[in-house]
Coordinates of C-alpha atoms in Angstrom, one line a residue:
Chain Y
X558 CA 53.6 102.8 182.1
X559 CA 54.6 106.1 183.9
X560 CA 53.1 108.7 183.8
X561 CA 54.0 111.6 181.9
X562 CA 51.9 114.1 184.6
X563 CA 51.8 113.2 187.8
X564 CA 50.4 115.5 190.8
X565 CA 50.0 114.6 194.2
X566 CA 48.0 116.4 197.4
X567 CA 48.8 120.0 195.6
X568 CA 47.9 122.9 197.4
X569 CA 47.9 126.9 196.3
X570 CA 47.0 129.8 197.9
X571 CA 47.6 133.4 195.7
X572 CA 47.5 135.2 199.4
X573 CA 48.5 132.7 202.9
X574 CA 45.9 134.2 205.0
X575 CA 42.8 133.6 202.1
X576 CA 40.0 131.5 203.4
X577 CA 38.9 129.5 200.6
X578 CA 42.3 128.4 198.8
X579 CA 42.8 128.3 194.8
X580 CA 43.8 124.7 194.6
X581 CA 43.2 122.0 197.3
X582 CA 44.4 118.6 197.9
X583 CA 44.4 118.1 194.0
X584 CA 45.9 115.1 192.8
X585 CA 45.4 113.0 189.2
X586 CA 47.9 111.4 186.4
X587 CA 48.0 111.7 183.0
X588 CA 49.8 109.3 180.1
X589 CA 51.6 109.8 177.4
X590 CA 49.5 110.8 174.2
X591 CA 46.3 111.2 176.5
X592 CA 43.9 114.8 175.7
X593 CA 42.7 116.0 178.5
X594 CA 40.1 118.4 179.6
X595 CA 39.9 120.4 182.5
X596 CA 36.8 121.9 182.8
X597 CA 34.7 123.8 185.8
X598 CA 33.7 127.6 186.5
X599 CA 35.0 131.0 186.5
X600 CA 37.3 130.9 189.6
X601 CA 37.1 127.3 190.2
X602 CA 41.3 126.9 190.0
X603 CA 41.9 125.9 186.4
X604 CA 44.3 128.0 185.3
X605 CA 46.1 128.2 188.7
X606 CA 46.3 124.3 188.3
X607 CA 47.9 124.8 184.6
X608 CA 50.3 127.3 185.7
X609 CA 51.7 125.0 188.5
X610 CA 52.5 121.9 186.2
X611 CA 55.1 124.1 184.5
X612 CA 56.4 126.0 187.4
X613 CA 54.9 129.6 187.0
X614 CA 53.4 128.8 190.4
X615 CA 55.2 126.9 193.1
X616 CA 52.4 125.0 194.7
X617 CA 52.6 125.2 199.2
X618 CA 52.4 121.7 199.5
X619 CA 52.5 118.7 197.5
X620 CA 54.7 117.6 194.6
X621 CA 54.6 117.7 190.4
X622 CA 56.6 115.3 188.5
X623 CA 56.9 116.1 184.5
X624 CA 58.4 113.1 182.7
X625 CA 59.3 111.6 186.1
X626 CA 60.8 114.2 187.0
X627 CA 59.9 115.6 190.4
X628 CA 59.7 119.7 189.8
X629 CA 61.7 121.9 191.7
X630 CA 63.5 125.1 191.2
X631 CA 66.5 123.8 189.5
X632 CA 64.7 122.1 187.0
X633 CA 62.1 124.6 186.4
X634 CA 63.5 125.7 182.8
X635 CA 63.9 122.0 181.9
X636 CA 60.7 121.4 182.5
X637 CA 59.3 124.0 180.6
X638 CA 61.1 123.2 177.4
X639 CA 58.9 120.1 177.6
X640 CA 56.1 121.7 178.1
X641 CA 54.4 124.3 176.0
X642 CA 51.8 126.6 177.2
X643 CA 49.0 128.4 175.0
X644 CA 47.1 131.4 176.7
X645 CA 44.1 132.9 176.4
X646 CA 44.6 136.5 175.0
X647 CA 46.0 136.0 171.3
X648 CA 47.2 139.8 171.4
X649 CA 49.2 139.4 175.1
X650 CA 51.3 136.4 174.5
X651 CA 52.7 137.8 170.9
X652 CA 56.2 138.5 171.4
X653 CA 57.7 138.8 168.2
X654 CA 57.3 142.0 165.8
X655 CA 56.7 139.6 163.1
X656 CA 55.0 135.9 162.9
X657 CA 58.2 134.1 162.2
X658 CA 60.0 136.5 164.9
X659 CA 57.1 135.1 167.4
X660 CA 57.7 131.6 166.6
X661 CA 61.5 132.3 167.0
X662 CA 61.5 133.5 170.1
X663 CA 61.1 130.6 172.4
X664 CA 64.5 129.0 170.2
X665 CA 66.3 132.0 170.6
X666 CA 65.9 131.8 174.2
X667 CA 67.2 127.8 174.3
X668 CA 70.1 129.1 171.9
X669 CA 69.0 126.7 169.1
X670 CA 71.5 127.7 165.8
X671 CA 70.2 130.0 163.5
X672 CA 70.2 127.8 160.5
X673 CA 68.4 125.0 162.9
X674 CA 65.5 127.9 163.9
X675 CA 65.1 129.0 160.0
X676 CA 64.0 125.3 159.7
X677 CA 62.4 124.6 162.6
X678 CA 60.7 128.1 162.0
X679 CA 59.2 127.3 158.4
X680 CA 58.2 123.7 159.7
X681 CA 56.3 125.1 162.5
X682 CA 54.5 127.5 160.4
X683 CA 53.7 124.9 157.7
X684 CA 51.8 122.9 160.1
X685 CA 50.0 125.8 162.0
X686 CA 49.0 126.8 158.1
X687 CA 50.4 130.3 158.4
X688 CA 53.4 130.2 156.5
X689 CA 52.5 132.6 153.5
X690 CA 52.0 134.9 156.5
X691 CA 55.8 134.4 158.1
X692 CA 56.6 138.5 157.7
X693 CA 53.2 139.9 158.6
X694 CA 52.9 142.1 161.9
X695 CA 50.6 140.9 164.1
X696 CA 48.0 143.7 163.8
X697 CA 47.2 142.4 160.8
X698 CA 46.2 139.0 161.7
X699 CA 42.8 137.7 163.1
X700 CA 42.5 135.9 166.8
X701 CA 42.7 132.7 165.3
X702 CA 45.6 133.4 163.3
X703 CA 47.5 134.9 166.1
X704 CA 46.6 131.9 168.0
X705 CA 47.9 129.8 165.1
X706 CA 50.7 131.5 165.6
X707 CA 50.9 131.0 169.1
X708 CA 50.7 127.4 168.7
X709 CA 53.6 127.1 166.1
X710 CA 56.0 129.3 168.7
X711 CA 55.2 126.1 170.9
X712 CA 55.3 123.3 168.1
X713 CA 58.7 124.8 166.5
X714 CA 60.3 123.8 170.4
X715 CA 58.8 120.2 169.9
X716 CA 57.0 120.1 173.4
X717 CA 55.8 116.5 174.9
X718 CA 53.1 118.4 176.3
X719 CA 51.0 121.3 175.0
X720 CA 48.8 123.1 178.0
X721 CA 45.9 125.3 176.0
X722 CA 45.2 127.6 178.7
X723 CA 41.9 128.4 177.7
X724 CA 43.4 129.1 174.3
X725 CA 39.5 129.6 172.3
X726 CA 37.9 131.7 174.6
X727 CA 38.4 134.6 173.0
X728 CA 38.1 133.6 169.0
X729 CA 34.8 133.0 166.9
X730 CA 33.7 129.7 166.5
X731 CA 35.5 129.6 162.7
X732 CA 39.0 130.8 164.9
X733 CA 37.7 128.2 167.1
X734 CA 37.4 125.1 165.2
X735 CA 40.9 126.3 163.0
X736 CA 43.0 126.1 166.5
X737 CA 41.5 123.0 167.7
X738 CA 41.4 121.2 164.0
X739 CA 45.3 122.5 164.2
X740 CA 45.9 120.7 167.2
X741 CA 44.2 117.7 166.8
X742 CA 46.4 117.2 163.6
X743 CA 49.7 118.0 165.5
X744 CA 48.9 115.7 168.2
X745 CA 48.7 113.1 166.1
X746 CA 51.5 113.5 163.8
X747 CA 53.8 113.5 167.1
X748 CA 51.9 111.7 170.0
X749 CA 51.6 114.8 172.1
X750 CA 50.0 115.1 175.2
X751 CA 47.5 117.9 175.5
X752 CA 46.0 119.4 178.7
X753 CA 42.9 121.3 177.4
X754 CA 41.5 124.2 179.8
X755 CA 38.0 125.0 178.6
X756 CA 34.5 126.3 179.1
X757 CA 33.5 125.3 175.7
X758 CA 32.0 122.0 176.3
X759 CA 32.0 120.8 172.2
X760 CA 36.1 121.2 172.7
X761 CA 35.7 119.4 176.1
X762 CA 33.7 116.3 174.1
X763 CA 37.0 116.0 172.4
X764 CA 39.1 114.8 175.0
X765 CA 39.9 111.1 176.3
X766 CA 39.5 112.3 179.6
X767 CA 37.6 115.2 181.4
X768 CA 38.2 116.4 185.1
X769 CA 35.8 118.4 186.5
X770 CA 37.1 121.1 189.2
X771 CA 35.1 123.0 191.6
X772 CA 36.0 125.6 194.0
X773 CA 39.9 124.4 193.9
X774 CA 39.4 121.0 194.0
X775 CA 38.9 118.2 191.6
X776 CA 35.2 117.0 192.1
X777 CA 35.1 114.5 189.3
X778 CA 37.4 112.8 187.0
X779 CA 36.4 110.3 183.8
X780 CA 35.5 110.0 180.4
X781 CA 33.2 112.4 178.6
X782 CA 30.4 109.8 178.5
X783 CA 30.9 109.2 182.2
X784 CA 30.9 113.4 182.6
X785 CA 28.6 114.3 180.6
X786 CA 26.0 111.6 181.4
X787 CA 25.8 113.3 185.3
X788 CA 23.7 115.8 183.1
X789 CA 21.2 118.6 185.2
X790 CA 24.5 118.1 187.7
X791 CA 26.7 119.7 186.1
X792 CA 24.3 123.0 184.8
X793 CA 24.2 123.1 188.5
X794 CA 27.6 123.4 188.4
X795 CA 27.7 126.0 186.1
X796 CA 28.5 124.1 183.1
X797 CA 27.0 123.7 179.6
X798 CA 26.3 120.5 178.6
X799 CA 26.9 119.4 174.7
X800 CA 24.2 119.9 172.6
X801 CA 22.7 115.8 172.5
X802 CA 22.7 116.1 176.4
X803 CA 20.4 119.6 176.1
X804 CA 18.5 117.8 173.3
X805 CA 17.8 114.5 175.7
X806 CA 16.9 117.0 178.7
X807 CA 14.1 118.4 176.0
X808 CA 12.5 115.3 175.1
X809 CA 12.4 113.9 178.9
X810 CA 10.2 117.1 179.6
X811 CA 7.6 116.1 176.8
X812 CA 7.5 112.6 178.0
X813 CA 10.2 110.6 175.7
X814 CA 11.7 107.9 176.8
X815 CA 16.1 108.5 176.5
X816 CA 18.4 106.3 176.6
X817 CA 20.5 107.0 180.4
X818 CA 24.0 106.9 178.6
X819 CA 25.6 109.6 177.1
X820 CA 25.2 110.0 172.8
X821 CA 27.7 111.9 170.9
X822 CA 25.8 113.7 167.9
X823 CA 26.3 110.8 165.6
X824 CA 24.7 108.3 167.8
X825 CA 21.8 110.8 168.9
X826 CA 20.9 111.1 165.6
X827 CA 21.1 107.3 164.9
X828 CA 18.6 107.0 168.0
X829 CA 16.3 109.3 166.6
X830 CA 16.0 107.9 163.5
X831 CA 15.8 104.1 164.8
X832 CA 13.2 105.1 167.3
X833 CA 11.3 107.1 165.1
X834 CA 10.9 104.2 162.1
X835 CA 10.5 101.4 164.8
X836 CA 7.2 103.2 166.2
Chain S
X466 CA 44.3 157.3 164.0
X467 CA 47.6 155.4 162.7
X468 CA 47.8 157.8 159.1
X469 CA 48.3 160.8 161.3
X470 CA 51.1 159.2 162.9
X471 CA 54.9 159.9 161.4
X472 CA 56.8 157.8 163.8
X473 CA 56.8 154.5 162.3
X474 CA 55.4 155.3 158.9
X475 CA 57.2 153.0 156.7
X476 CA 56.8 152.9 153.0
X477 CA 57.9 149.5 151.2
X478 CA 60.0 149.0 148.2
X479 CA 63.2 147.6 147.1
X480 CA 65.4 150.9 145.7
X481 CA 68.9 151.1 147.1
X482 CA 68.4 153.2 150.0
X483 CA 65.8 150.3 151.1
X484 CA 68.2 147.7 151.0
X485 CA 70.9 149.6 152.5
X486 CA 72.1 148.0 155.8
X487 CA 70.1 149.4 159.2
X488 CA 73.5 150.3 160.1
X489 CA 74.2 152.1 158.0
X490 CA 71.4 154.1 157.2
X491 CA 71.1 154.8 160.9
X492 CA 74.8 155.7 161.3
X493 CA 74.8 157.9 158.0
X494 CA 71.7 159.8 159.2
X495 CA 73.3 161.0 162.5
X496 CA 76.9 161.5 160.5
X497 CA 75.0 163.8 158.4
X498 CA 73.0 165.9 161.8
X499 CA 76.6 166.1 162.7
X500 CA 78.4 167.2 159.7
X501 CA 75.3 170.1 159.0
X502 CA 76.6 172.3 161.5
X503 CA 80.0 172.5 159.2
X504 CA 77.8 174.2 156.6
X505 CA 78.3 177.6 156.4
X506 CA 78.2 179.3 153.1
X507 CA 75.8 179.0 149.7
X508 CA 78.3 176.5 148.4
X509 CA 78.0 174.4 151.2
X510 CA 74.5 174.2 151.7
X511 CA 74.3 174.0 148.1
X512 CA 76.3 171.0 148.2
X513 CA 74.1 169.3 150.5
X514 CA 71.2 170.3 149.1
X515 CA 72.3 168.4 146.2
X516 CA 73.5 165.6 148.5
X517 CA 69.9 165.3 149.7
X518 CA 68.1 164.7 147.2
X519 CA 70.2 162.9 145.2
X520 CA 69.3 160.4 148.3
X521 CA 65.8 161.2 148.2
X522 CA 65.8 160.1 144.1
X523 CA 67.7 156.7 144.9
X524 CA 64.6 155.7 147.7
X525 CA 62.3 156.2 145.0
X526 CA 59.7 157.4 147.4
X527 CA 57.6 160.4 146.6
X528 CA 58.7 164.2 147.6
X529 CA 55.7 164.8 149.1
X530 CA 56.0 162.3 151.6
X531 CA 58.9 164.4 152.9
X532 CA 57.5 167.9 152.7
X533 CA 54.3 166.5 154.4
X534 CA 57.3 165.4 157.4
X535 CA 57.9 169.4 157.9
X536 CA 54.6 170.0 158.1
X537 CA 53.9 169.4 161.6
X538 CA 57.3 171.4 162.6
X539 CA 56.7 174.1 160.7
X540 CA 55.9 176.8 163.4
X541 CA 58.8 176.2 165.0
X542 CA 61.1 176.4 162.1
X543 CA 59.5 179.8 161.5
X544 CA 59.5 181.0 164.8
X545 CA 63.5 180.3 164.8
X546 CA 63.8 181.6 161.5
X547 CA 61.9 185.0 162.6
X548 CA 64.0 185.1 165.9
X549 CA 67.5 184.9 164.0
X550 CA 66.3 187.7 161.5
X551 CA 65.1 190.0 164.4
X552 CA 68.1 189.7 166.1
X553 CA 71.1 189.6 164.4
X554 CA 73.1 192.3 164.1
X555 CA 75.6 193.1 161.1
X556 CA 76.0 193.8 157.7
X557 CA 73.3 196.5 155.6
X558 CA 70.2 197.7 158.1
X559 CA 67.7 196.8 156.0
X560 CA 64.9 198.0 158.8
X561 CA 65.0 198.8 162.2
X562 CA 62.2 199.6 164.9
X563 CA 63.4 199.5 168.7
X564 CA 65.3 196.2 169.6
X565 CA 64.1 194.7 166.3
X566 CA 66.5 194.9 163.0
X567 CA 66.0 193.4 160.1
X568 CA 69.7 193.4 158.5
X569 CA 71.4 191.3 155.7
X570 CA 73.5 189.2 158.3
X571 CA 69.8 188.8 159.8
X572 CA 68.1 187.8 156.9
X573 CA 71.1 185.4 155.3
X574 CA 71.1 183.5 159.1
X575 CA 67.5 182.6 159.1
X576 CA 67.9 181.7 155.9
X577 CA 70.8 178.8 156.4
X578 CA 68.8 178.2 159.6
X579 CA 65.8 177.2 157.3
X580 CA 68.0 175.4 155.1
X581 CA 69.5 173.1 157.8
X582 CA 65.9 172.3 159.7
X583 CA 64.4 171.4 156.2
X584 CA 67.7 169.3 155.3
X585 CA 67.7 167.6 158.8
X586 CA 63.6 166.7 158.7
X587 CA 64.5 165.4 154.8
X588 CA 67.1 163.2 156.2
X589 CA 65.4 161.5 159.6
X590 CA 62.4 161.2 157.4
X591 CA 64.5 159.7 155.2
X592 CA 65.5 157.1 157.8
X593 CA 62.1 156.2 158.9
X594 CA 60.5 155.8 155.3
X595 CA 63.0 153.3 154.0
X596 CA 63.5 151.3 157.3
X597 CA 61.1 149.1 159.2
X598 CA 61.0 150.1 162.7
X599 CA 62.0 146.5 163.2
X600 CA 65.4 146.9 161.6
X601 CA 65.7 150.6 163.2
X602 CA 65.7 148.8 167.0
X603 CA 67.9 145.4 165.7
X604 CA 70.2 148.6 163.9
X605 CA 70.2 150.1 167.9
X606 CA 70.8 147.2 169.7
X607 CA 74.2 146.6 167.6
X608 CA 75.2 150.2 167.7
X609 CA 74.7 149.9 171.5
X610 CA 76.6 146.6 171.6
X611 CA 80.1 148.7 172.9
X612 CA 78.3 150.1 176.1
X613 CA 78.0 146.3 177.4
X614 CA 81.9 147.0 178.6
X615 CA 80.3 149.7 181.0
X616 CA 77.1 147.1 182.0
X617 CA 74.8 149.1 180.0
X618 CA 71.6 146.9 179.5
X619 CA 72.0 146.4 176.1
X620 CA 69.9 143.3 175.4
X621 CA 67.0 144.5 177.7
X622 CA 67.0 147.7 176.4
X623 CA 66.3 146.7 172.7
X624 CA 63.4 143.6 174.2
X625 CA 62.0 146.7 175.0
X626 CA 62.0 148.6 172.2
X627 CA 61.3 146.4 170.1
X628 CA 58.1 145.3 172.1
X629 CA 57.4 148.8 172.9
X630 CA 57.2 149.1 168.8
X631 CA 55.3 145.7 168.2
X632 CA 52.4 146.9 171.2
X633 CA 51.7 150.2 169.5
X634 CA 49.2 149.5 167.1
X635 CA 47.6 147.4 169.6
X636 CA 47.5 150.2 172.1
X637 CA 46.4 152.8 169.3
X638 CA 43.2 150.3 168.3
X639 CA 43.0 150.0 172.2
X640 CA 43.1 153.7 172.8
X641 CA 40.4 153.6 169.9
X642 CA 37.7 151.3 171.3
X643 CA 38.4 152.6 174.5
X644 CA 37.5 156.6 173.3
X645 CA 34.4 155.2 171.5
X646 CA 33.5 153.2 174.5
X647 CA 33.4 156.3 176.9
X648 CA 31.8 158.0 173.8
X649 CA 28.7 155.9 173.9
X650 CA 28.2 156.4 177.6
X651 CA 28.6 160.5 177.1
X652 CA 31.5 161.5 177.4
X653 CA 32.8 164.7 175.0
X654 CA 36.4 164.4 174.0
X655 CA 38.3 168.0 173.0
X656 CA 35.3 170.1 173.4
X657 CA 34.6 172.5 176.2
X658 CA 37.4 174.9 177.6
X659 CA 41.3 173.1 178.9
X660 CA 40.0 171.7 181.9
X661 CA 37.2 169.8 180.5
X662 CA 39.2 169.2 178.0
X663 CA 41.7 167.4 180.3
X664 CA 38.5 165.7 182.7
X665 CA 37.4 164.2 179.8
X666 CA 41.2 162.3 179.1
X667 CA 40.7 160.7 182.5
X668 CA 38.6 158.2 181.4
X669 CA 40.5 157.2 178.7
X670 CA 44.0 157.4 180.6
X671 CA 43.1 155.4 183.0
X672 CA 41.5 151.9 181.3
X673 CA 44.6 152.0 178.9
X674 CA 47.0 152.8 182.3
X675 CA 45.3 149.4 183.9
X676 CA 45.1 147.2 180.8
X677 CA 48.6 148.0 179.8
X678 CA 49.2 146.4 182.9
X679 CA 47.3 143.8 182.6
X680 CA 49.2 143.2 179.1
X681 CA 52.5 143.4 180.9
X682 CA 51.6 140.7 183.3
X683 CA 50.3 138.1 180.8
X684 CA 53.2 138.9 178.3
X685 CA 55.8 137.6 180.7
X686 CA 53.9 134.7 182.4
X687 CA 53.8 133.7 178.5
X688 CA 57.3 135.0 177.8
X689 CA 58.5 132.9 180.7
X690 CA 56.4 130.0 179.7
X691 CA 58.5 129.8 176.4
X692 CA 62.0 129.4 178.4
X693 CA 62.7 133.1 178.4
X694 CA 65.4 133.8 181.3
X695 CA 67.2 137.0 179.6
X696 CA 69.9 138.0 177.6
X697 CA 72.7 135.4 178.1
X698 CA 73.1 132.1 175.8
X699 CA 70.1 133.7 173.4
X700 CA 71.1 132.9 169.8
X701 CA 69.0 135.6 167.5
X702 CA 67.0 134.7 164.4
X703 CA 67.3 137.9 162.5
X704 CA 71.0 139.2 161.3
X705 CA 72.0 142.2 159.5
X706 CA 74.1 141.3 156.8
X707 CA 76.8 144.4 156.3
X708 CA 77.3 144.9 152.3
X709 CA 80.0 146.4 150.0
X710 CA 76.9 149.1 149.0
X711 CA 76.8 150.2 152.8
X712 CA 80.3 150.7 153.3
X713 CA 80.3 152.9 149.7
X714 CA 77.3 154.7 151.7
X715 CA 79.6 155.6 154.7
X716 CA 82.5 156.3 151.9
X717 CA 80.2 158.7 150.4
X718 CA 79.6 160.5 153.8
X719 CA 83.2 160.8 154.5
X720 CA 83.6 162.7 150.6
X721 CA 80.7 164.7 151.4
X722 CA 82.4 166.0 155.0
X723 CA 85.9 166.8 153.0
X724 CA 84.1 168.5 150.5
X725 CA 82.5 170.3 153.1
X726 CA 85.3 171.1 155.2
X727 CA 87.1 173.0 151.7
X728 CA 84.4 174.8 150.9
X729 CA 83.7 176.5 154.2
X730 CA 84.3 180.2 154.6

């Protein structure tokens, strides 16, 4: 099957004469319906990468291709309408006076009909859960509602790919687990693909895939029980590592004998108990 | 910090003037600045007066509302008021000391003078109490809509405005953390003489300058993410819908200016 993502050798430097550039030689492919998470350090090229799969940045060398299309500056608007892009600040990316005005405004701008956006708006905001709150302003909303919010703006134009650019950084861990049970459901209702940029690791346990990035450049790509099991590597790294992983860590100090592979918390707690009754 | 402010202040409800087109209300309030100055009599001003609050009774909203609107004006009404009774000449001397007389024509003046700022402030705050501010900029952009011919920016103008009116509670609850964030690390704001005074706003001019800008940036990279490329081939989600009611409203106006215009001295 082809790819729905595809980059090759991509390159970005923010200033040409920097020594140590944001992205280098980056290359990976992702498939239809896959979640992805990107995941690596302050600095370490995340977002730079994020913003150059929908042509905000215009990488120096190598090339992007978005639902086989190659990207280039004719089809940069094209591309975007297929893919939608959540960002971090819930107060900066608000738009609209009004929630449904905010979820509007990325139809107005394709010149969707109005009777076609009063649908698409209500439908939007039915999934996000926030339509009893379609006239409120947003200073009256919470971070996770305005994220919720944010999320419908992209859902209402029906998007083959939804980026979260570190989207739950700045909520509590109830706004938190709202925006990612939110997605979670929309993805599956309509086979989306979803690029998660994170530092939360639980959100990152999530994905089919994780890729690791380090100083601009991918250092390691796989599932999260191939990531995760790398361990003490990746604190090194300055990463977290899920709570199973810490726990494991713990009980290696004081002499128990782990299992080497990694344990989502339903299978760390199934070891315990096992091992625990079979002494 | 946001009860203090007029601008903006929007009371809800659903009485006629409420539902009244934008437009309309927006047209009839600057008709009405402009058709003041044909006052110039009791009758007249009596007449709108009467006109007034007649509105006033059909929004429903409470008097006081409006007479806290004057409030913050109302040194300068006086000082007007004082300077048209000092100096204008005419009619019965009712008191005179050097340049300054007190006569009838004097005294009749300041009082029509009164009459038209309190009429005026009744009016705008008329406006602004029985419109969203939403509905005020979507009423602008359409009354602007003729100045396209001569490439005024119409559409950009209103994206502003009506972002410019969507960030200000955000920048007032900014402004706020900010002043209690320099608070805690000891600095006094409006104490001390004019300069301190004005040191001490540094530190809160200056955060709010950068993250404004900081704002601006993310709110296009996220404006451009969503397929925003300007003003052309934009369809718009909200429409003002142009009643029988609003045209009555205008209708009204018109009366009230003939009236006006026969009663004048």
């Amino acid at each position: 099957m082809q790819p729905i993502i595809e980059l090759k050798n991509i390159d970005f430097n923010y200033q040409p004469e920097d020594a140590s550039p944001a992205l280098k030689d980056v290359s990976f492919s992702i498939q239809q319906g896959e979640w992805i998470a990107i995941i690596g350090h302050n600095g370490s090229g995340k977002s730079t990468l994020a913003k150059t799969i929908n042509g905000l940045l215009l990488p120096a060398s190598g090339s992007i291709a978005v639902g086989g299309k190659e990207l280039n500056e004719t089809n940069v608007w094209d591309i975007r309408k297929m893919v939608g892009m959540v960002f971090q600040n819930p107060d900066n990316q608000f738009v609209g006076s009004t929630v449904e005005d905010d979820v509007a405004f990325g139809l107005e701008n394709q010149g969707i009909p109005r009777e076609e956006m009063l649908v698409r708006v209500r439908d939007a905001l039915e999934k996000v859960r926030m339509d009893s709150f379609a006239t409120r302003e947003p200073a009256r909303l919470s971070g996770g509602q305005k994220q919720r919010v944010a999320i419908a703006g992209v859902v209402a134009l029906r998007p083959d790919i939804i980026i979260l650019d570190e989207a739950t950084s700045m909520l509590d861990p109830e706004g938190r687990e709202e925006v990612i049970t939110t997605i979670k459901k929309i993805k599956e209702e309509s086979n989306l693909t979803v690029i998660s940029i994170t530092h939360d690791i639980d959100e990152a346990a999530n994905a089919n895939r994780i890729l690791v990035m380090k100083q601009g450049e991918l250092v390691s790509e796989g599932t999260p029980e191939k990531i995760f099991s790398a361990g003490t590597e990746l604190i090194q790294m300055g990463l977290d590592l899920p709570f199973p992983e810490k726990l494991k860590i713990a009980l290696k100090e004081r002499g128990v004998d782990v299992p080497t592979e990694y344990l989502t918390e339903e299978r760390m707690v199934d070891w315990l108990w096992t091992s625990v009754l079979n002494k | 910090m946001m009860n203090k402010l007029i601008f903006g202040r929007y009371i809800p409800g659903d009485s006629f003037i409420h539902t009244l087109d934008p437009r309309a209300k927006l047209l009839a309030s600057f008709y009405f600045i402009g058709i003041i100055f044909l006052a110039n009599n009791w009758q007249t001003y009596g007449i709108l007066a009467i006109f007034t609050l007649f509105a006033i009774f059909l929004s429903k909203v409470n008097i006081r509302f409006f007479i806290r609107g004057i409030k913050p004006l109302i040194w300068l009404i006086l000082f007007t008021v004082a300077l048209q009774m000092l100096f204008t000449q005419g009619g019965t001397v009712y008191f005179s000391w050097g340049i300054f007389t007190i006569t009838e024509f004097g005294v009749i003046n300041g009082l029509f003078i009164f009459c038209r700022f309190v009429l005026i402030i009744f009016m705008s705050t008329l406006l602004t109490l029985t419109t969203p501010p939403l509905d005020l900029s979507d009423a602008i952009e359409y009354l602007l809509r003729p100045l396209k011919a001569v490439h005024f920016p119409v559409h950009e103008v209103s994206l502003m405005l009506s972002i410019a009116l969507r960030f200000v509670p955000t920048l007032m609850d900014e402004t706020e953390k900010i002043m209690n964030a320099q608070r805690a690390r000891g600095v006094d704001f409006g104490e001390g003489n004019l300069v301190q005074k004005m040191k001490a706003v540094v530190p809160l001019l200056i955060p709010l300058f950068v993250s404004s800008f900081n704002r601006a940036e993310d709110l296009a990279t996220a404006m451009e993410a969503r397929g925003y490329q300007g003003g052309d081939g934009r369809t718009k989600y909200r429409v003002l819908h142009w009643h029988s009611k609003d045209t009555a409203v205008i209708l009204a106006f018109v009366a009230l200016t003939v009236v006006l215009i026969f009663l004048r001295s």
